[in-house]
Structures are given as structure tokens and as C-alpha cells.
mmCIF file of C-alpha atoms and ligand atoms in Angstrom:
data_model
loop_
_atom_site.group_PDB
_atom_site.id
_atom_site.type_symbol
_atom_site.label_atom_id
_atom_site.label_comp_id
_atom_site.label_asym_id
_atom_site.label_seq_id
_atom_site.Cartn_x
_atom_site.Cartn_y
_atom_site.Cartn_z
ATOM 1 C CA UNK A 63 0.000 0.000 0.000
ATOM 2 C CA UNK A 64 1.200 3.521 -0.806
ATOM 3 C CA UNK A 65 -0.037 6.653 0.954
ATOM 4 C CA UNK A 66 0.462 10.054 -0.586
ATOM 5 C CA UNK A 67 0.436 12.961 1.862
ATOM 6 C CA UNK A 68 0.048 16.248 0.014
ATOM 7 C CA UNK A 69 -1.395 18.137 2.975
ATOM 8 C CA UNK A 70 0.406 17.778 6.300
ATOM 9 C CA UNK A 71 3.561 19.676 5.422
ATOM 10 C CA UNK A 72 2.267 22.338 3.055
ATOM 11 C CA UNK A 73 -0.599 24.636 2.449
ATOM 12 C CA UNK A 74 -1.528 24.913 -1.210
ATOM 13 C CA UNK A 75 -4.457 26.610 -2.828
ATOM 14 C CA UNK A 76 -5.223 27.462 -6.420
ATOM 15 C CA UNK A 77 -5.587 23.877 -7.650
ATOM 16 C CA UNK A 78 -9.179 24.477 -8.813
ATOM 17 C CA UNK A 79 -8.006 26.854 -11.562
ATOM 18 C CA UNK A 80 -6.310 23.859 -13.251
ATOM 19 C CA UNK A 81 -9.630 22.097 -14.007
ATOM 20 C CA UNK A 82 -9.801 22.925 -17.699
ATOM 21 C CA UNK A 83 -6.192 22.110 -18.569
ATOM 22 C CA UNK A 84 -6.366 18.893 -16.563
ATOM 23 C CA UNK A 85 -9.418 17.864 -18.526
ATOM 24 C CA UNK A 86 -7.448 18.317 -21.766
ATOM 25 C CA UNK A 87 -4.440 16.375 -20.483
ATOM 26 C CA UNK A 88 -6.692 13.584 -19.209
ATOM 27 C CA UNK A 89 -8.003 12.975 -22.707
ATOM 28 C CA UNK A 90 -4.435 12.344 -23.914
ATOM 29 C CA UNK A 91 -4.006 9.619 -21.292
ATOM 30 C CA UNK A 92 -7.419 8.152 -22.172
ATOM 31 C CA UNK A 93 -6.314 7.790 -25.805
ATOM 32 C CA UNK A 94 -3.024 6.184 -24.763
ATOM 33 C CA UNK A 95 -1.151 6.632 -28.012
ATOM 34 C CA UNK A 96 1.961 8.611 -29.015
ATOM 35 C CA UNK A 97 4.122 9.429 -26.006
ATOM 36 C CA UNK A 98 1.550 8.036 -23.586
ATOM 37 C CA UNK A 99 1.927 4.411 -24.681
ATOM 38 C CA UNK A 100 4.251 3.864 -21.720
ATOM 39 C CA UNK A 101 1.115 3.660 -19.543
ATOM 40 C CA UNK A 102 0.047 0.426 -21.262
ATOM 41 C CA UNK A 103 2.460 -2.441 -20.615
ATOM 42 C CA UNK A 104 1.056 -4.458 -23.511
ATOM 43 C CA UNK A 105 2.263 -1.669 -25.845
ATOM 44 C CA UNK A 106 5.709 -1.699 -24.242
ATOM 45 C CA UNK A 107 6.341 -5.425 -24.345
ATOM 46 C CA UNK A 108 4.534 -8.502 -25.708
ATOM 47 C CA UNK A 109 3.674 -11.427 -23.448
ATOM 48 C CA UNK A 110 5.896 -13.549 -25.701
ATOM 49 C CA UNK A 111 8.859 -11.296 -24.905
ATOM 50 C CA UNK A 112 8.073 -11.407 -21.188
ATOM 51 C CA UNK A 113 8.307 -15.204 -21.369
ATOM 52 C CA UNK A 114 11.545 -14.949 -23.361
ATOM 53 C CA UNK A 115 12.972 -12.578 -20.714
ATOM 54 C CA UNK A 116 12.189 -15.104 -17.970
ATOM 55 C CA UNK A 117 13.783 -17.953 -19.902
ATOM 56 C CA UNK A 118 16.904 -16.002 -20.827
ATOM 57 C CA UNK A 119 17.226 -14.697 -17.247
ATOM 58 C CA UNK A 120 17.287 -18.247 -15.951
ATOM 59 C CA UNK A 121 20.032 -19.098 -18.423
ATOM 60 C CA UNK A 122 22.032 -16.020 -17.425
ATOM 61 C CA UNK A 123 21.751 -16.777 -13.713
ATOM 62 C CA UNK A 124 23.064 -20.300 -14.279
ATOM 63 C CA UNK A 125 25.875 -19.475 -16.649
ATOM 64 C CA UNK A 126 27.795 -16.461 -15.421
ATOM 65 C CA UNK A 127 29.532 -14.925 -12.433
ATOM 66 C CA UNK A 128 29.062 -11.405 -13.728
ATOM 67 C CA UNK A 129 26.129 -10.053 -15.699
ATOM 68 C CA UNK A 130 27.323 -6.812 -17.248
ATOM 69 C CA UNK A 131 24.736 -4.254 -18.316
ATOM 70 C CA UNK A 132 26.009 -1.542 -20.657
ATOM 71 C CA UNK A 133 23.744 1.476 -21.105
ATOM 72 C CA UNK A 134 23.098 5.081 -20.160
ATOM 73 C CA UNK A 135 20.107 7.365 -19.497
ATOM 74 C CA UNK A 136 16.782 5.602 -19.920
ATOM 75 C CA UNK A 137 18.615 2.432 -20.912
ATOM 76 C CA UNK A 138 20.290 2.296 -17.501
ATOM 77 C CA UNK A 139 18.639 4.245 -14.667
ATOM 78 C CA UNK A 140 15.440 2.180 -14.413
ATOM 79 C CA UNK A 141 16.988 -1.240 -13.983
ATOM 80 C CA UNK A 142 19.799 0.156 -11.801
ATOM 81 C CA UNK A 143 17.206 1.770 -9.510
ATOM 82 C CA UNK A 144 15.294 -1.456 -9.003
ATOM 83 C CA UNK A 145 18.325 -3.693 -8.671
ATOM 84 C CA UNK A 146 19.883 -1.433 -6.025
ATOM 85 C CA UNK A 147 16.559 -1.257 -4.225
ATOM 86 C CA UNK A 148 15.853 -4.976 -4.034
ATOM 87 C CA UNK A 149 19.185 -6.729 -4.056
ATOM 88 C CA UNK A 150 21.058 -6.874 -0.794
ATOM 89 C CA UNK A 151 24.554 -5.657 -1.589
ATOM 90 C CA UNK A 152 26.076 -8.021 0.984
ATOM 91 C CA UNK A 153 24.258 -11.137 -0.170
ATOM 92 C CA UNK A 154 24.165 -11.412 -3.934
ATOM 93 C CA UNK A 155 23.718 -14.709 -5.750
ATOM 94 C CA UNK A 156 24.649 -13.079 -9.031
ATOM 95 C CA UNK A 157 26.835 -10.058 -9.537
ATOM 96 C CA UNK A 158 25.273 -7.426 -11.777
ATOM 97 C CA UNK A 159 27.575 -4.643 -12.895
ATOM 98 C CA UNK A 160 26.737 -1.540 -14.895
ATOM 99 C CA UNK A 161 28.929 0.321 -17.393
ATOM 100 C CA UNK A 162 28.598 2.543 -20.444
ATOM 101 C CA UNK A 163 27.373 5.590 -18.539
ATOM 102 C CA UNK A 164 30.731 7.369 -18.564
ATOM 103 C CA UNK A 165 33.943 7.514 -20.549
ATOM 104 C CA UNK A 166 36.314 7.365 -17.621
ATOM 105 C CA UNK A 167 39.260 5.244 -18.716
ATOM 106 C CA UNK A 168 40.472 4.078 -15.312
ATOM 107 C CA UNK A 169 36.935 2.956 -14.409
ATOM 108 C CA UNK A 170 36.795 0.901 -17.606
ATOM 109 C CA UNK A 171 40.333 -0.394 -17.115
ATOM 110 C CA UNK A 172 39.423 -1.660 -13.631
ATOM 111 C CA UNK A 173 36.189 -3.224 -14.866
ATOM 112 C CA UNK A 174 37.937 -5.096 -17.678
ATOM 113 C CA UNK A 175 40.600 -6.278 -15.279
ATOM 114 C CA UNK A 176 37.965 -7.452 -12.787
ATOM 115 C CA UNK A 177 35.923 -9.466 -15.290
ATOM 116 C CA UNK A 178 38.746 -10.891 -17.402
ATOM 117 C CA UNK A 179 38.877 -14.242 -15.580
ATOM 118 C CA UNK A 180 35.177 -14.482 -14.749
ATOM 119 C CA UNK A 181 32.295 -16.069 -16.623
ATOM 120 C CA UNK A 182 30.574 -13.067 -18.165
ATOM 121 C CA UNK A 183 27.286 -12.404 -19.965
ATOM 122 C CA UNK A 184 26.781 -8.935 -21.438
ATOM 123 C CA UNK A 185 23.560 -7.069 -22.132
ATOM 124 C CA UNK A 186 24.171 -3.905 -24.114
ATOM 125 C CA UNK A 187 21.150 -1.625 -24.158
ATOM 126 C CA UNK A 188 20.624 1.430 -26.331
ATOM 127 C CA UNK A 189 17.388 2.444 -27.971
ATOM 128 C CA UNK A 190 19.126 4.408 -30.719
ATOM 129 C CA UNK A 191 22.020 1.972 -30.929
ATOM 130 C CA UNK A 192 24.276 4.938 -31.588
ATOM 131 C CA UNK A 193 25.090 6.325 -28.146
ATOM 132 C CA UNK A 194 28.778 7.136 -27.868
ATOM 133 C CA UNK A 195 29.478 6.132 -24.249
ATOM 134 C CA UNK A 196 27.698 2.820 -24.749
ATOM 135 C CA UNK A 197 29.365 2.002 -28.042
ATOM 136 C CA UNK A 198 32.862 2.881 -26.795
ATOM 137 C CA UNK A 199 32.523 0.683 -23.726
ATOM 138 C CA UNK A 200 30.830 -2.117 -25.638
ATOM 139 C CA UNK A 201 33.609 -2.220 -28.240
ATOM 140 C CA UNK A 202 36.253 -2.744 -25.506
ATOM 141 C CA UNK A 203 34.133 -5.318 -23.682
ATOM 142 C CA UNK A 204 33.494 -7.141 -26.956
ATOM 143 C CA UNK A 205 37.232 -7.254 -27.609
ATOM 144 C CA UNK A 206 37.710 -8.948 -24.238
ATOM 145 C CA UNK A 207 34.772 -11.322 -24.810
ATOM 146 C CA UNK A 208 36.209 -12.338 -28.190
ATOM 147 C CA UNK A 209 39.511 -13.188 -26.532
ATOM 148 C CA UNK A 210 37.704 -15.420 -24.012
ATOM 149 C CA UNK A 211 34.963 -17.147 -26.014
ATOM 150 C CA UNK A 212 34.374 -18.791 -29.391
ATOM 151 C CA UNK A 213 31.968 -17.216 -31.914
ATOM 152 C CA UNK A 214 29.426 -19.897 -31.018
ATOM 153 C CA UNK A 215 29.679 -19.173 -27.287
ATOM 154 C CA UNK A 216 29.434 -15.408 -27.873
ATOM 155 C CA UNK A 217 25.959 -15.914 -29.320
ATOM 156 C CA UNK A 218 24.894 -17.044 -25.857
ATOM 157 C CA UNK A 219 26.861 -14.377 -24.008
ATOM 158 C CA UNK A 220 26.117 -11.158 -25.878
ATOM 159 C CA UNK A 221 22.569 -9.824 -25.733
ATOM 160 C CA UNK A 222 21.676 -6.688 -27.645
ATOM 161 C CA UNK A 223 18.624 -4.634 -26.697
ATOM 162 C CA UNK A 224 17.863 -1.897 -29.208
ATOM 163 C CA UNK A 225 15.260 -0.599 -31.659
ATOM 164 C CA UNK A 226 14.024 -2.658 -34.597
ATOM 165 C CA UNK A 227 14.898 -0.297 -37.392
ATOM 166 C CA UNK A 228 18.499 0.839 -37.358
ATOM 167 C CA UNK A 229 21.615 2.003 -35.571
ATOM 168 C CA UNK A 230 25.078 0.554 -35.023
ATOM 169 C CA UNK A 231 24.030 -1.969 -32.390
ATOM 170 C CA UNK A 232 21.345 -3.464 -34.582
ATOM 171 C CA UNK A 233 23.808 -3.993 -37.424
ATOM 172 C CA UNK A 234 26.295 -5.698 -35.075
ATOM 173 C CA UNK A 235 23.522 -7.895 -33.676
ATOM 174 C CA UNK A 236 22.337 -8.898 -37.140
ATOM 175 C CA UNK A 237 25.795 -9.429 -38.590
ATOM 176 C CA UNK A 238 26.947 -11.650 -35.719
ATOM 177 C CA UNK A 239 23.560 -13.153 -34.996
ATOM 178 C CA UNK A 240 23.682 -12.185 -31.315
ATOM 179 C CA UNK A 241 20.598 -12.582 -29.136
ATOM 180 C CA UNK A 242 18.254 -9.590 -29.543
ATOM 181 C CA UNK A 243 15.497 -7.782 -27.668
ATOM 182 C CA UNK A 244 13.658 -4.840 -29.163
ATOM 183 C CA UNK A 245 12.669 -1.534 -27.570
ATOM 184 C CA UNK A 246 9.474 -0.007 -28.990
ATOM 185 C CA UNK A 247 9.063 3.696 -29.654
ATOM 186 C CA UNK A 248 8.861 4.771 -26.024
ATOM 187 C CA UNK A 249 10.900 7.729 -24.816
ATOM 188 C CA UNK A 250 14.057 6.472 -22.989
ATOM 189 C CA UNK A 251 13.150 7.689 -19.495
ATOM 190 C CA UNK A 252 9.696 6.112 -19.833
ATOM 191 C CA UNK A 253 11.043 2.748 -21.005
ATOM 192 C CA UNK A 254 11.392 0.794 -17.767
ATOM 193 C CA UNK A 255 8.500 -1.519 -18.706
ATOM 194 C CA UNK A 256 10.151 -2.471 -22.005
ATOM 195 C CA UNK A 257 12.843 -5.098 -22.438
ATOM 196 C CA UNK A 258 15.397 -2.310 -21.734
ATOM 197 C CA UNK A 259 14.378 -2.347 -18.071
ATOM 198 C CA UNK A 260 12.754 -5.727 -17.590
ATOM 199 C CA UNK A 261 15.586 -8.053 -18.672
ATOM 200 C CA UNK A 262 18.209 -6.859 -16.141
ATOM 201 C CA UNK A 263 15.512 -6.558 -13.479
ATOM 202 C CA UNK A 264 14.418 -10.156 -14.063
ATOM 203 C CA UNK A 265 18.026 -11.418 -14.085
ATOM 204 C CA UNK A 266 18.394 -9.895 -10.612
ATOM 205 C CA UNK A 267 15.599 -12.200 -9.406
ATOM 206 C CA UNK A 268 13.007 -9.439 -9.026
ATOM 207 C CA UNK A 269 9.461 -10.687 -9.678
ATOM 208 C CA UNK A 270 8.522 -8.894 -12.917
ATOM 209 C CA UNK A 271 4.949 -10.247 -12.914
ATOM 210 C CA UNK A 272 4.222 -8.538 -9.591
ATOM 211 C CA UNK A 273 6.029 -5.418 -10.771
ATOM 212 C CA UNK A 274 3.784 -5.247 -13.841
ATOM 213 C CA UNK A 275 0.706 -6.001 -11.725
ATOM 214 C CA UNK A 276 1.550 -3.077 -9.427
ATOM 215 C CA UNK A 277 2.239 -0.851 -12.434
ATOM 216 C CA UNK A 278 -1.190 -1.676 -13.884
ATOM 217 C CA UNK A 279 -2.815 -0.965 -10.518
ATOM 218 C CA UNK A 280 -1.184 2.479 -10.696
ATOM 219 C CA UNK A 281 -3.989 3.471 -13.101
ATOM 220 C CA UNK A 282 -6.304 3.863 -10.124
ATOM 221 C CA UNK A 283 -3.977 6.608 -8.771
ATOM 222 C CA UNK A 284 -4.560 8.917 -11.749
ATOM 223 C CA UNK A 285 -6.182 11.611 -9.571
ATOM 224 C CA UNK A 286 -3.149 11.568 -7.276
ATOM 225 C CA UNK A 287 -0.845 11.994 -10.274
ATOM 226 C CA UNK A 288 -2.835 15.055 -11.363
ATOM 227 C CA UNK A 289 -2.798 16.452 -7.837
ATOM 228 C CA UNK A 290 0.965 15.964 -7.433
ATOM 229 C CA UNK A 291 1.671 17.533 -10.840
ATOM 230 C CA UNK A 292 -0.605 20.469 -10.029
ATOM 231 C CA UNK A 293 1.002 21.049 -6.624
ATOM 232 C CA UNK A 294 4.472 20.987 -8.203
ATOM 233 C CA UNK A 295 3.315 23.516 -10.791
ATOM 234 C CA UNK A 296 1.833 25.835 -8.151
ATOM 235 C CA UNK A 297 5.016 25.608 -6.081
ATOM 236 C CA UNK A 298 7.133 26.362 -9.149
ATOM 237 C CA UNK A 299 5.078 29.454 -9.892
ATOM 238 C CA UNK A 300 5.638 30.558 -6.302
ATOM 239 C CA UNK A 301 9.395 30.412 -6.832
ATOM 240 C CA UNK A 302 10.131 26.871 -5.625
ATOM 241 C CA UNK A 303 12.424 25.986 -8.503
ATOM 242 C CA UNK A 304 14.135 22.976 -6.951
ATOM 243 C CA UNK A 305 12.576 19.658 -5.981
ATOM 244 C CA UNK A 306 14.626 17.645 -3.515
ATOM 245 C CA UNK A 307 13.792 13.958 -3.992
ATOM 246 C CA UNK A 308 14.557 12.736 -0.503
ATOM 247 C CA UNK A 309 15.097 9.191 0.744
ATOM 248 C CA UNK A 310 15.983 7.778 4.151
ATOM 249 C CA UNK A 311 17.278 4.446 2.836
ATOM 250 C CA UNK A 312 20.474 4.402 0.798
ATOM 251 C CA UNK A 313 19.146 1.531 -1.313
ATOM 252 C CA UNK A 314 16.782 4.107 -2.839
ATOM 253 C CA UNK A 315 19.540 6.429 -4.026
ATOM 254 C CA UNK A 316 19.494 5.026 -7.554
ATOM 255 C CA UNK A 317 15.734 5.559 -7.599
ATOM 256 C CA UNK A 318 16.576 9.230 -7.029
ATOM 257 C CA UNK A 319 18.895 9.110 -10.053
ATOM 258 C CA UNK A 320 16.071 7.659 -12.117
ATOM 259 C CA UNK A 321 13.757 10.433 -10.878
ATOM 260 C CA UNK A 322 16.347 13.084 -11.718
ATOM 261 C CA UNK A 323 16.445 11.892 -15.331
ATOM 262 C CA UNK A 324 12.679 11.488 -15.564
ATOM 263 C CA UNK A 325 11.812 14.970 -14.318
ATOM 264 C CA UNK A 326 14.782 16.951 -15.677
ATOM 265 C CA UNK A 327 14.464 15.604 -19.220
ATOM 266 C CA UNK A 328 10.688 15.864 -19.194
ATOM 267 C CA UNK A 329 10.342 19.432 -17.944
ATOM 268 C CA UNK A 330 13.623 21.261 -18.417
ATOM 269 C CA UNK A 331 12.903 23.000 -21.702
ATOM 270 C CA UNK A 332 12.271 26.499 -23.094
ATOM 271 C CA UNK A 333 14.148 27.980 -20.115
ATOM 272 C CA UNK A 334 11.560 26.464 -17.764
ATOM 273 C CA UNK A 335 11.328 23.554 -15.375
ATOM 274 C CA UNK A 336 11.860 22.402 -11.802
ATOM 275 C CA UNK A 337 15.421 21.219 -11.131
ATOM 276 C CA UNK A 338 15.380 17.795 -9.419
ATOM 277 C CA UNK A 339 18.098 17.049 -6.880
ATOM 278 C CA UNK A 340 18.801 13.940 -4.830
ATOM 279 C CA UNK A 341 18.940 13.940 -1.039
ATOM 280 C CA UNK A 342 19.802 11.069 1.298
ATOM 281 C CA UNK A 343 18.890 11.652 4.912
ATOM 282 C CA UNK A 344 19.923 12.017 7.514
ATOM 283 C CA UNK A 345 23.374 12.160 5.845
ATOM 284 C CA UNK A 346 22.560 15.309 3.883
ATOM 285 C CA UNK A 347 21.154 17.122 6.897
ATOM 286 C CA UNK A 348 24.837 17.534 7.787
ATOM 287 C CA UNK A 349 25.515 19.335 4.505
ATOM 288 C CA UNK A 350 22.501 20.452 2.427
ATOM 289 C CA UNK A 351 20.483 20.781 5.642
ATOM 290 C CA UNK A 352 22.156 24.142 6.251
ATOM 291 C CA UNK A 353 20.849 25.455 2.929
ATOM 292 C CA UNK A 354 17.393 23.973 3.403
ATOM 293 C CA UNK A 355 17.140 25.614 6.813
ATOM 294 C CA UNK A 356 18.626 29.021 6.176
ATOM 295 C CA UNK A 357 19.357 29.403 2.451
ATOM 296 C CA UNK A 358 17.105 30.773 -0.288
ATOM 297 C CA UNK A 359 13.523 29.558 -0.102
ATOM 298 C CA UNK A 360 13.510 27.942 -3.544
ATOM 299 C CA UNK A 361 13.327 24.272 -2.558
ATOM 300 C CA UNK A 362 10.477 21.863 -1.875
ATOM 301 C CA UNK A 363 10.891 18.199 -1.126
ATOM 302 C CA UNK A 364 9.273 14.955 -2.181
ATOM 303 C CA UNK A 365 10.099 12.266 0.339
ATOM 304 C CA UNK A 366 9.909 8.586 -0.602
ATOM 305 C CA UNK A 367 9.787 6.482 2.516
ATOM 306 C CA UNK A 368 9.503 2.778 3.292
ATOM 307 C CA UNK A 369 7.629 2.391 6.565
ATOM 308 C CA UNK A 370 8.253 -1.239 7.436
ATOM 309 C CA UNK A 371 12.019 -1.863 7.352
ATOM 310 C CA UNK A 372 14.211 -4.642 8.678
ATOM 311 C CA UNK A 373 14.717 -3.264 12.145
ATOM 312 C CA UNK A 374 17.669 -2.873 14.486
ATOM 313 C CA UNK A 375 17.033 -2.350 18.192
ATOM 314 C CA UNK A 376 19.070 0.115 20.230
ATOM 315 C CA UNK A 377 18.410 -1.264 23.727
ATOM 316 C CA UNK A 378 14.600 -0.974 23.838
ATOM 317 C CA UNK A 379 14.302 1.548 20.966
ATOM 318 C CA UNK A 380 13.663 0.771 17.304
ATOM 319 C CA UNK A 381 16.144 2.423 14.902
ATOM 320 C CA UNK A 382 13.484 2.291 12.223
ATOM 321 C CA UNK A 383 11.158 4.357 14.400
ATOM 322 C CA UNK A 384 13.951 6.799 15.166
ATOM 323 C CA UNK A 385 14.611 7.231 11.433
ATOM 324 C CA UNK A 386 10.885 7.844 10.858
ATOM 325 C CA UNK A 387 10.826 10.410 13.670
ATOM 326 C CA UNK A 388 13.778 12.156 12.008
ATOM 327 C CA UNK A 389 11.806 12.264 8.735
ATOM 328 C CA UNK A 390 8.758 13.817 10.377
ATOM 329 C CA UNK A 391 10.821 16.274 12.446
ATOM 330 C CA UNK A 392 12.712 17.507 9.390
ATOM 331 C CA UNK A 393 9.501 17.885 7.353
ATOM 332 C CA UNK A 394 7.851 19.754 10.214
ATOM 333 C CA UNK A 395 10.575 22.077 11.361
ATOM 334 C CA UNK A 396 11.872 23.279 7.984
ATOM 335 C CA UNK A 397 10.048 26.071 6.180
ATOM 336 C CA UNK A 398 10.290 23.980 2.992
ATOM 337 C CA UNK A 399 7.004 22.429 1.706
ATOM 338 C CA UNK A 400 7.132 18.625 1.718
ATOM 339 C CA UNK A 401 5.182 15.893 -0.002
ATOM 340 C CA UNK A 402 5.495 12.541 1.756
ATOM 341 C CA UNK A 403 5.042 9.235 -0.044
ATOM 342 C CA UNK A 404 4.888 6.301 2.334
ATOM 343 C CA UNK A 405 5.215 2.743 1.024
ATOM 344 C CA UNK A 406 4.194 0.301 3.737
ATOM 345 C CA UNK A 407 6.675 -2.309 2.436
ATOM 346 C CA UNK A 408 9.359 -2.579 -0.168
ATOM 347 C CA UNK A 409 7.882 -5.085 -2.618
ATOM 348 C CA UNK A 410 7.485 -5.366 -6.377
ATOM 349 C CA UNK A 411 3.799 -4.443 -6.390
ATOM 350 C CA UNK A 412 4.332 -1.211 -4.472
ATOM 351 C CA UNK A 413 7.328 -0.275 -6.566
ATOM 352 C CA UNK A 414 5.483 -0.948 -9.854
ATOM 353 C CA UNK A 415 2.702 1.320 -8.652
ATOM 354 C CA UNK A 416 5.171 4.017 -7.608
ATOM 355 C CA UNK A 417 6.901 3.950 -11.006
ATOM 356 C CA UNK A 418 3.557 4.482 -12.721
ATOM 357 C CA UNK A 419 2.754 7.367 -10.356
ATOM 358 C CA UNK A 420 6.026 9.166 -11.045
ATOM 359 C CA UNK A 421 6.054 8.633 -14.798
ATOM 360 C CA UNK A 422 2.475 9.828 -15.299
ATOM 361 C CA UNK A 423 3.008 12.770 -12.920
ATOM 362 C CA UNK A 424 6.200 13.798 -14.738
ATOM 363 C CA UNK A 425 4.442 13.726 -18.087
ATOM 364 C CA UNK A 426 1.470 15.763 -16.779
ATOM 365 C CA UNK A 427 4.005 18.198 -15.301
ATOM 366 C CA UNK A 428 5.557 18.623 -18.759
ATOM 367 C CA UNK A 429 2.183 19.454 -20.300
ATOM 368 C CA UNK A 430 1.416 21.908 -17.472
ATOM 369 C CA UNK A 431 4.783 23.563 -18.098
ATOM 370 C CA UNK A 432 3.857 23.955 -21.781
ATOM 371 C CA UNK A 433 6.606 21.676 -23.108
ATOM 372 C CA UNK A 434 6.706 18.346 -24.938
ATOM 373 C CA UNK A 435 7.265 15.788 -22.139
ATOM 374 C CA UNK A 436 8.758 13.182 -24.442
ATOM 375 C CA UNK A 437 11.594 14.856 -26.334
ATOM 376 C CA UNK A 438 15.068 15.806 -25.061
ATOM 377 C CA UNK A 439 16.595 18.328 -27.471
ATOM 378 C CA UNK A 440 19.196 19.365 -24.876
ATOM 379 C CA UNK A 441 20.501 15.801 -24.598
ATOM 380 C CA UNK A 442 20.472 15.371 -28.371
ATOM 381 C CA UNK A 443 22.533 18.544 -28.744
ATOM 382 C CA UNK A 444 25.058 17.269 -26.132
ATOM 383 C CA UNK A 445 25.454 14.095 -28.208
ATOM 384 C CA UNK A 446 25.945 16.155 -31.386
ATOM 385 C CA UNK A 447 28.457 18.621 -29.905
ATOM 386 C CA UNK A 448 30.637 15.845 -28.467
ATOM 387 C CA UNK A 449 30.610 13.931 -31.736
ATOM 388 C CA UNK A 450 31.585 17.031 -33.721
ATOM 389 C CA UNK A 451 34.363 17.941 -31.323
ATOM 390 C CA UNK A 452 35.738 14.425 -31.274
ATOM 391 C CA UNK A 453 35.874 14.537 -35.026
ATOM 392 C CA UNK A 454 37.781 17.769 -35.264
ATOM 393 C CA UNK A 455 38.087 20.557 -32.788
ATOM 394 C CA UNK A 456 39.911 18.737 -29.998
ATOM 395 C CA UNK A 457 42.639 16.283 -30.891
ATOM 396 C CA UNK A 458 42.506 12.838 -29.281
HETATM 397 O O1 PA5 B 6 15.488 9.833 -22.331
HETATM 398 C C1 PA5 B 6 16.208 9.644 -23.316
HETATM 399 O O2 PA5 B 6 15.720 9.339 -24.416
HETATM 400 C C2 PA5 B 6 17.734 9.728 -23.239
HETATM 401 O O3 PA5 B 6 18.213 10.188 -22.048
HETATM 402 C C3 PA5 B 6 18.310 8.341 -23.525
HETATM 403 O O4 PA5 B 6 17.748 7.411 -22.648
HETATM 404 C C4 PA5 B 6 19.831 8.275 -23.405
HETATM 405 O O5 PA5 B 6 20.434 9.311 -24.133
HETATM 406 C C5 PA5 B 6 20.344 6.931 -23.931
HETATM 407 O O6 PA5 B 6 19.945 6.735 -25.241
HETATM 408 P P1 PA5 B 6 19.989 5.330 -25.951
HETATM 409 O O7 PA5 B 6 19.072 4.399 -25.236
HETATM 410 O O8 PA5 B 6 19.562 5.593 -27.354
HETATM 411 O O9 PA5 B 6 21.421 4.857 -25.865
#
């Protein structure tokens, strides 16, 4: 169960003036085509592919020490968020590593050195198939894989997830006959329910059926999505330009990274948009807390909390309760408006529902801001500038 508290730690009025625009946006979600297809799992992935994901995941779990996922942006943050959330870092039965989200050479050097004597299966994920970071890292990893395995074995150890129509990755996959999964035309940051997100998530042992069930149940929270998006818009117009996504469990930090991408790429256009930042408490009370308490009043927070945690007792006191008291005290004593989202338990159903809530809310927020929620011209121009400069201006 998830409870959304939009009232206790803020006082917002003006939501009624959004009636007309909300009505218009609602009709887009009712149609569920174009950018909104992410709300319908059956348009993101076929049941045949879900079965294939389960089968391949089983194979991967039985045949490698390291499952290496290479991707960036929407082809990385979703699965990383869920894997970090659910998989106990001290007790893993399969090691899942991520790469392809930077071009740092010593990081790649260390990764290659670490996996060179291990049994490895690689899943390279890129919707376009042309993303520079991903292709650079994949080419080095492929070199290593070729030195370890025969062509026949590579067909079982290289999995390419990309679009159906073109790009470098698709040509490699076709030429070498590597295993393939296809990503439909869903914007990267909204693609967690496609094979881009679901394959690594399933390999980690997370129950994707329950995740999808929870996601589908998210449809009954539509009014809450509209309310959250409206509140964010009202706050923005009152000068609250920064949203601090705040967690009290470090296993949710990658969820914050996913949220940063989702909201920044959806809304940050035409010189508008709320800037999402990530906060981990109570750690950041000893740093950002100073700003939140006495700095400019431009921040509001959205807290994602798990109520029922594995507990540790300090004599007769519960550390979980103490952490929850800290959350409430911070929300109450700071002048910053806070939205609190309480998940009773960390399980796949709740998380599926939460993903739906955030994705729909982000998209509504884009429409309210007067921008296209599903494009990312700023990211496209970064990709273009780097490519041009690599080809000329700066010598390698
Ligand atoms: O949201 C987006 O579309 C982007 O941030 C992409 O996810 C990111 O650039 C990675 O692109 P690709 O999956 O094509 O490698």
C-alpha cells in the first residue's frame, strides 16, 4: 500500500483553476497513443517477450559470475534503480555490474581487469544503438569477450537490446547473430516496462509479474498523479524551482537518479522547469540541511519512505522508528514544503505502482509547463556537440 500525503507539510491553494487544462491532459491519457503508450504495458512489451525474458534470465543466472549491463540514461537508470533497491549488496547470488554511462578510462580499465577471468554475460542496451558512451565501452568489452569465447559461445553471451529499425548496435547484432530484444518507440526515461528495463531486473531475481501487476494498478492513482503535478506547478510558480527527492534508505539512491532523469528531461525545456536534486537523509542534513534551513527559499521536497524496514534495536528503541521520527521532524521544522510518499513495504507491487505514479506525474508536469514531455533536445545537442568535437576541434 502507498499513501500520498500532500497536505500535512504544506498549504496549497489554487488547484481548482487547473480544471480545464487537466481535462485536456486527461483525454491524452485516455487515448493512450503517441508518447503516452508507456502507460500500457502491452504496448511496451509482448507477453511472448516477457516469457523470453524469464527464460533467458534463468540461463544467465546459471551461466555467469558477472552479468554486465552496458547502457546510459533511460537504458540504464530504471533497472539500476530497481536492482539497487531490491538486491542486498552483501548477499548477492549473481553479480550485476553496470557500465557505459561514462567515458572514464580508469573505471573501464578496472572493470575489464575485474571481469577478465570471470564467466561473463553482457547485455548492451541502447534504444538508438548509436550512443557514444555505450558504443565505446561495448567495443572494448566485446574485444575482451572475443579473446575469451568462441563465436558460437558469444551468441549465448552477448545480448543486444535496441530498436528494430536501425543504428550501429542493430547492425552488429544482425551481422553476428547475437541474441536480440527490441525496444518499442517509447521515450528512454519512460522505457522501464520495455525489455530495456525488464531483462536486467528479471536477471536480478526481481518478480517482474508482480512489478507489472503493481504498475497496472497504478492506473487507479490517476487523480493523485494530477494532484501531485498540479502542486508541483503551483510551487514552481511561487518560486520553488528545486525539488529535492529525498530518501531515508540508501538503497533508494538510484531511484533518485532515475527520478532526476525522468523529471529533468521531461520538464527542463524552453528555459523552464523544476530542477530535481537527490537527497539522502539524515546524511545530507549535515551538509545540504544548512541550505534547506537558512538558504534561499527555492526548494520543496518529495520524500519517498519505506515504513516497514528490517529493524535494528538500540536497547529498547527501534532504529526504524527513530529514522521515521527524524523524517517527520525535518519535514515539520523546515520552512520547505514537503510531499510525503509512504510505502508500507518494499515489494514489487508497491514499486510498480510508484513507477507508474512518477512517470504519469512527470508527463502531466511537462504538459502543465507547456513543453513536450517526451523529447530531449538538450541531450540530443550534447550528443551532437561531443561527436563534432571528437571529429575535429579537440585532438585525441
Ligand atoms: O530519455 C532519453 O531518451 C535519453 O536520455 C536516452 O535514454 C539516453 O540518451 C540513452 O539513449 P539510448 O538508449 O539511445 O542509448
